[in-house]
Amino acid sequence: MNRTDRLHALSEELRRAGPRGRTAAHLASWLEVSTRTVKRDVAALQQAGLPVWAQSGPGGGYVLDAQATLAPVNLTPAQAIAVATALATQRGAPYAADGRVALEKVLDVMHPADRRRADELGARVWIRGEDPAPAATSVTSSLGQALATRRVLALDYSDASGRSTRRRVEPHLLVRTDDHWYLLGWCRQRQAPRWFRLDRIRAAHLTEEPVPNRDAAVFGIPPPDAHPVRR
């Protein structure tokens, strides 16, 4: 999640909390960042003119006056829990953090009776364990930005034997297959397409270098049972 999206998510979480507010620790856990980052983001919101203030004392935290709402969203409780289930079973997937923020925004604008039914239904749907190989949130955030803005990535990558290398990669696709997420991209070091398993990417840094146009055929033809998440 980039900083702009994080600031928006932070303001929405504070708006959701109302007069109760949220502690820096709660916000850090929700956004998967440090409390120091939360404090910097709150300061940025204050400088932008949002009425955020700190509450002192036990249970104190940050409070934001509600000033904006979303238009009503016509999701049924079952549809909302279908989204929640998909997100809960893919916590380490690309865009997972953004998805959790989006789900809370949808739940916030549901009719109160539907929201209660969604909460009751969600309490009866359980999962156990985490993704088999989750990637770091900072990595998936950088990969998502790189695909969206078509920019080259600098990767710190460990291969199957544990050997670390540094690569500059032109991102092409994010792919889930055989219970793992991969980045399919053009490796500048190898001058060829390569698959990088996300849980082996130790760090991913977004560069300012644009990705050149390449013929999609160089990356091969997807198998017949593969499909995009949106057709």
mmCIF file of C-alpha atoms in Angstrom:
data_model
loop_
_atom_site.group_PDB
_atom_site.id
_atom_site.type_symbol
_atom_site.label_atom_id
_atom_site.label_comp_id
_atom_site.label_asym_id
_atom_site.label_seq_id
_atom_site.Cartn_x
_atom_site.Cartn_y
_atom_site.Cartn_z
ATOM 1 C CA MET A 1 0.000 0.000 0.000
ATOM 2 C CA ASN A 2 1.545 3.317 -1.021
ATOM 3 C CA ARG A 3 1.523 6.385 1.246
ATOM 4 C CA THR A 4 -1.418 8.080 -0.459
ATOM 5 C CA ASP A 5 -3.592 4.986 -0.067
ATOM 6 C CA ARG A 6 -2.376 4.544 3.499
ATOM 7 C CA LEU A 7 -3.341 8.103 4.443
ATOM 8 C CA HIS A 8 -6.798 7.546 3.008
ATOM 9 C CA ALA A 9 -7.136 4.228 4.852
ATOM 10 C CA LEU A 10 -5.985 5.895 8.077
ATOM 11 C CA SER A 11 -8.585 8.662 7.822
ATOM 12 C CA GLU A 12 -11.313 6.096 7.072
ATOM 13 C CA GLU A 13 -10.326 3.986 10.085
ATOM 14 C CA LEU A 14 -10.435 7.048 12.345
ATOM 15 C CA ARG A 15 -13.788 8.074 10.876
ATOM 16 C CA ARG A 16 -15.069 4.551 11.512
ATOM 17 C CA ALA A 17 -13.957 4.719 15.169
ATOM 18 C CA GLY A 18 -15.845 7.972 15.794
ATOM 19 C CA PRO A 19 -15.391 9.573 19.224
ATOM 20 C CA ARG A 20 -13.763 6.406 20.609
ATOM 21 C CA GLY A 21 -10.698 6.977 18.448
ATOM 22 C CA ARG A 22 -7.923 4.504 17.727
ATOM 23 C CA THR A 23 -4.576 4.043 19.439
ATOM 24 C CA ALA A 24 -1.342 4.306 17.467
ATOM 25 C CA ALA A 25 -0.727 0.614 18.192
ATOM 26 C CA HIS A 26 -4.127 -0.381 16.771
ATOM 27 C CA LEU A 27 -3.575 1.700 13.638
ATOM 28 C CA ALA A 28 -0.068 0.304 13.169
ATOM 29 C CA SER A 29 -1.390 -3.259 13.383
ATOM 30 C CA TRP A 30 -4.282 -2.493 11.018
ATOM 31 C CA LEU A 31 -2.048 -0.880 8.389
ATOM 32 C CA GLU A 32 0.875 -3.267 9.022
ATOM 33 C CA VAL A 33 3.365 -0.442 9.626
ATOM 34 C CA SER A 34 5.259 0.883 12.641
ATOM 35 C CA THR A 35 3.744 3.258 15.224
ATOM 36 C CA ARG A 36 6.340 5.810 14.137
ATOM 37 C CA THR A 37 4.925 5.687 10.603
ATOM 38 C CA VAL A 38 1.405 6.128 12.002
ATOM 39 C CA LYS A 39 2.468 9.249 13.906
ATOM 40 C CA ARG A 40 4.041 10.707 10.759
ATOM 41 C CA ASP A 41 0.896 9.940 8.773
ATOM 42 C CA VAL A 42 -1.347 11.522 11.398
ATOM 43 C CA ALA A 43 0.820 14.651 11.275
ATOM 44 C CA ALA A 44 0.431 14.697 7.478
ATOM 45 C CA LEU A 45 -3.369 14.466 7.807
ATOM 46 C CA GLN A 46 -3.345 17.331 10.292
ATOM 47 C CA GLN A 47 -1.256 19.464 7.936
ATOM 48 C CA ALA A 48 -3.744 18.675 5.163
ATOM 49 C CA GLY A 49 -6.509 20.213 7.297
ATOM 50 C CA LEU A 50 -8.258 17.118 8.701
ATOM 51 C CA PRO A 51 -9.479 17.621 12.296
ATOM 52 C CA VAL A 52 -7.406 14.933 13.985
ATOM 53 C CA TRP A 53 -6.432 15.276 17.632
ATOM 54 C CA ALA A 54 -4.887 13.101 20.301
ATOM 55 C CA GLN A 55 -6.735 11.899 23.402
ATOM 56 C CA SER A 56 -4.633 11.496 26.525
ATOM 57 C CA GLY A 57 -5.083 9.050 29.362
ATOM 58 C CA PRO A 58 -5.785 5.303 29.482
ATOM 59 C CA GLY A 59 -7.072 4.017 26.158
ATOM 60 C CA GLY A 60 -6.322 7.344 24.516
ATOM 61 C CA GLY A 61 -5.534 7.644 20.856
ATOM 62 C CA TYR A 62 -6.329 9.643 17.753
ATOM 63 C CA VAL A 63 -9.807 10.962 16.956
ATOM 64 C CA LEU A 64 -11.224 12.313 13.681
ATOM 65 C CA ASP A 65 -14.573 14.044 13.246
ATOM 66 C CA ALA A 66 -16.739 12.321 10.640
ATOM 67 C CA GLN A 67 -17.030 14.676 7.657
ATOM 68 C CA ALA A 68 -17.673 12.436 4.688
ATOM 69 C CA THR A 69 -19.486 9.214 3.881
ATOM 70 C CA LEU A 70 -19.713 6.794 1.009
ATOM 71 C CA ALA A 71 -22.815 6.383 -1.095
ATOM 72 C CA PRO A 72 -24.919 3.337 -0.117
ATOM 73 C CA VAL A 73 -23.594 0.019 -1.406
ATOM 74 C CA ASN A 74 -26.135 -2.698 -2.187
ATOM 75 C CA LEU A 75 -24.234 -5.777 -1.015
ATOM 76 C CA THR A 76 -26.045 -8.591 0.714
ATOM 77 C CA PRO A 77 -24.591 -10.014 3.954
ATOM 78 C CA ALA A 78 -23.626 -13.183 2.055
ATOM 79 C CA GLN A 79 -21.819 -11.152 -0.617
ATOM 80 C CA ALA A 80 -19.908 -9.185 2.013
ATOM 81 C CA ILE A 81 -18.810 -12.392 3.765
ATOM 82 C CA ALA A 82 -17.840 -13.930 0.432
ATOM 83 C CA VAL A 83 -15.389 -11.036 0.002
ATOM 84 C CA ALA A 84 -14.214 -11.356 3.614
ATOM 85 C CA THR A 85 -13.619 -15.100 3.167
ATOM 86 C CA ALA A 86 -11.596 -14.585 -0.001
ATOM 87 C CA LEU A 87 -9.438 -11.983 1.723
ATOM 88 C CA ALA A 88 -8.973 -14.057 4.885
ATOM 89 C CA THR A 89 -7.724 -17.072 2.925
ATOM 90 C CA GLN A 90 -5.221 -14.957 0.963
ATOM 91 C CA ARG A 91 -3.695 -12.631 3.560
ATOM 92 C CA GLY A 92 -0.302 -12.794 1.881
ATOM 93 C CA ALA A 93 -1.612 -12.140 -1.621
ATOM 94 C CA PRO A 94 -0.898 -8.997 -3.638
ATOM 95 C CA TYR A 95 -3.363 -6.186 -2.842
ATOM 96 C CA ALA A 96 -4.555 -8.023 0.290
ATOM 97 C CA ALA A 97 -4.031 -5.004 2.565
ATOM 98 C CA ASP A 98 -5.904 -2.753 0.122
ATOM 99 C CA GLY A 99 -8.668 -5.349 -0.037
ATOM 100 C CA ARG A 100 -9.119 -5.353 3.734
ATOM 101 C CA VAL A 101 -9.434 -1.569 3.763
ATOM 102 C CA ALA A 102 -11.966 -1.710 0.909
ATOM 103 C CA LEU A 103 -14.036 -4.349 2.729
ATOM 104 C CA GLU A 104 -14.290 -2.206 5.865
ATOM 105 C CA LYS A 105 -15.471 0.736 3.738
ATOM 106 C CA VAL A 106 -18.179 -1.470 2.210
ATOM 107 C CA LEU A 107 -19.289 -2.756 5.626
ATOM 108 C CA ASP A 108 -19.447 0.780 7.005
ATOM 109 C CA VAL A 109 -22.103 1.882 4.510
ATOM 110 C CA MET A 110 -24.311 -1.212 4.657
ATOM 111 C CA HIS A 111 -27.729 -0.925 6.286
ATOM 112 C CA PRO A 112 -27.299 -1.544 10.048
ATOM 113 C CA ALA A 113 -29.499 -4.661 9.955
ATOM 114 C CA ASP A 114 -27.518 -6.088 7.013
ATOM 115 C CA ARG A 115 -24.270 -5.229 8.765
ATOM 116 C CA ARG A 116 -25.396 -7.146 11.861
ATOM 117 C CA ARG A 117 -26.356 -10.163 9.754
ATOM 118 C CA ALA A 118 -22.992 -9.985 7.962
ATOM 119 C CA ASP A 119 -21.166 -9.913 11.317
ATOM 120 C CA GLU A 120 -23.212 -12.868 12.587
ATOM 121 C CA LEU A 121 -22.559 -14.838 9.401
ATOM 122 C CA GLY A 122 -18.863 -13.980 9.447
ATOM 123 C CA ALA A 123 -18.584 -15.327 13.001
ATOM 124 C CA ARG A 124 -19.687 -18.724 11.669
ATOM 125 C CA VAL A 125 -17.069 -18.938 8.923
ATOM 126 C CA TRP A 126 -13.664 -19.991 10.233
ATOM 127 C CA ILE A 127 -10.263 -20.566 8.713
ATOM 128 C CA ARG A 128 -7.147 -22.010 10.304
ATOM 129 C CA GLY A 129 -3.525 -21.157 9.572
ATOM 130 C CA GLU A 130 -1.933 -18.680 7.213
ATOM 131 C CA ASP A 131 -1.001 -18.740 3.545
ATOM 132 C CA PRO A 132 1.563 -21.474 2.866
ATOM 133 C CA ALA A 133 4.124 -18.871 1.823
ATOM 134 C CA PRO A 134 3.065 -15.280 2.562
ATOM 135 C CA ALA A 135 5.145 -12.428 1.177
ATOM 136 C CA ALA A 136 6.029 -9.321 3.167
ATOM 137 C CA THR A 137 3.474 -6.515 2.901
ATOM 138 C CA SER A 138 6.189 -4.089 1.802
ATOM 139 C CA VAL A 139 7.066 -6.448 -1.056
ATOM 140 C CA THR A 140 3.504 -6.949 -2.297
ATOM 141 C CA SER A 141 2.874 -3.203 -2.049
ATOM 142 C CA SER A 142 5.896 -2.424 -4.227
ATOM 143 C CA LEU A 143 4.921 -5.098 -6.744
ATOM 144 C CA GLY A 144 1.409 -3.710 -7.001
ATOM 145 C CA GLN A 145 2.693 -0.184 -7.564
ATOM 146 C CA ALA A 146 5.190 -1.392 -10.154
ATOM 147 C CA LEU A 147 2.473 -3.129 -12.176
ATOM 148 C CA ALA A 148 0.124 -0.152 -11.912
ATOM 149 C CA THR A 149 2.722 2.439 -12.920
ATOM 150 C CA ARG A 150 4.791 0.177 -15.211
ATOM 151 C CA ARG A 151 8.112 0.799 -13.521
ATOM 152 C CA VAL A 152 11.194 -1.385 -13.079
ATOM 153 C CA LEU A 153 11.754 -3.113 -9.727
ATOM 154 C CA ALA A 154 15.037 -3.667 -7.892
ATOM 155 C CA LEU A 155 14.762 -7.003 -6.077
ATOM 156 C CA ASP A 156 16.772 -8.721 -3.362
ATOM 157 C CA TYR A 157 15.999 -12.354 -4.152
ATOM 158 C CA SER A 158 16.918 -15.721 -2.625
ATOM 159 C CA ASP A 159 16.804 -18.753 -4.896
ATOM 160 C CA ALA A 160 15.819 -22.305 -3.878
ATOM 161 C CA SER A 161 19.320 -22.983 -2.489
ATOM 162 C CA GLY A 162 19.239 -19.807 -0.352
ATOM 163 C CA ARG A 163 21.710 -17.861 -2.478
ATOM 164 C CA SER A 164 20.923 -14.135 -2.511
ATOM 165 C CA THR A 165 21.096 -12.039 -5.666
ATOM 166 C CA ARG A 166 20.094 -8.553 -6.699
ATOM 167 C CA ARG A 167 18.015 -8.201 -9.836
ATOM 168 C CA ARG A 168 16.408 -5.429 -11.837
ATOM 169 C CA VAL A 169 13.132 -6.766 -13.158
ATOM 170 C CA GLU A 170 10.474 -5.493 -15.546
ATOM 171 C CA PRO A 171 7.195 -6.732 -13.986
ATOM 172 C CA HIS A 172 4.737 -8.419 -16.338
ATOM 173 C CA LEU A 173 2.281 -10.554 -14.321
ATOM 174 C CA LEU A 174 1.493 -11.637 -10.768
ATOM 175 C CA VAL A 175 0.541 -15.312 -10.840
ATOM 176 C CA ARG A 176 -0.686 -17.849 -8.283
ATOM 177 C CA THR A 177 0.066 -21.479 -9.129
ATOM 178 C CA ASP A 178 0.915 -24.586 -7.095
ATOM 179 C CA ASP A 179 0.011 -22.786 -3.824
ATOM 180 C CA HIS A 180 2.570 -20.017 -4.347
ATOM 181 C CA TRP A 181 2.507 -16.472 -5.699
ATOM 182 C CA TYR A 182 5.039 -15.531 -8.375
ATOM 183 C CA LEU A 183 6.179 -12.425 -10.197
ATOM 184 C CA LEU A 184 6.680 -13.116 -13.879
ATOM 185 C CA GLY A 185 8.987 -10.498 -15.334
ATOM 186 C CA TRP A 186 11.886 -9.723 -17.618
ATOM 187 C CA CYS A 187 15.151 -10.136 -15.710
ATOM 188 C CA ARG A 188 17.722 -7.563 -16.794
ATOM 189 C CA GLN A 189 20.540 -9.729 -15.420
ATOM 190 C CA ARG A 190 19.542 -12.834 -17.401
ATOM 191 C CA GLN A 191 18.063 -10.931 -20.337
ATOM 192 C CA ALA A 192 15.171 -13.373 -20.314
ATOM 193 C CA PRO A 193 11.770 -13.916 -18.672
ATOM 194 C CA ARG A 194 11.980 -15.323 -15.153
ATOM 195 C CA TRP A 195 9.598 -16.444 -12.395
ATOM 196 C CA PHE A 196 10.284 -15.015 -8.913
ATOM 197 C CA ARG A 197 8.501 -16.630 -5.965
ATOM 198 C CA LEU A 198 7.107 -13.855 -3.803
ATOM 199 C CA ASP A 199 8.073 -15.387 -0.447
ATOM 200 C CA ARG A 200 11.707 -15.479 -1.637
ATOM 201 C CA ILE A 201 11.766 -11.762 -2.450
ATOM 202 C CA ARG A 202 13.468 -10.226 0.583
ATOM 203 C CA ALA A 203 13.023 -6.623 -0.567
ATOM 204 C CA ALA A 204 11.475 -4.864 -3.552
ATOM 205 C CA HIS A 205 12.267 -1.248 -4.391
ATOM 206 C CA LEU A 206 10.356 0.768 -6.956
ATOM 207 C CA THR A 207 12.607 2.655 -9.381
ATOM 208 C CA GLU A 208 11.790 5.644 -11.589
ATOM 209 C CA GLU A 209 12.690 3.728 -14.738
ATOM 210 C CA PRO A 210 9.705 2.973 -17.012
ATOM 211 C CA VAL A 211 9.100 -0.553 -18.280
ATOM 212 C CA PRO A 212 9.660 -0.752 -22.071
ATOM 213 C CA ASN A 213 7.064 -2.362 -24.309
ATOM 214 C CA ARG A 214 7.776 -6.029 -24.947
ATOM 215 C CA ASP A 215 5.886 -8.551 -27.010
ATOM 216 C CA ALA A 216 3.748 -10.581 -24.586
ATOM 217 C CA ALA A 217 4.675 -13.702 -26.561
ATOM 218 C CA VAL A 218 8.186 -13.672 -25.048
ATOM 219 C CA PHE A 219 6.631 -14.616 -21.695
ATOM 220 C CA GLY A 220 4.915 -17.684 -23.124
ATOM 221 C CA ILE A 221 1.293 -18.729 -23.450
ATOM 222 C CA PRO A 222 -0.714 -19.262 -20.219
ATOM 223 C CA PRO A 223 -2.032 -22.801 -19.675
ATOM 224 C CA PRO A 224 -5.694 -23.361 -20.572
ATOM 225 C CA ASP A 225 -6.799 -23.533 -16.923
ATOM 226 C CA ALA A 226 -5.231 -20.154 -16.044
ATOM 227 C CA HIS A 227 -7.334 -16.987 -16.049
ATOM 228 C CA PRO A 228 -7.168 -13.374 -14.807
ATOM 229 C CA VAL A 229 -8.960 -12.383 -11.612
ATOM 230 C CA ARG A 230 -11.208 -10.143 -13.727
ATOM 231 C CA ARG A 231 -12.153 -11.426 -17.160
#
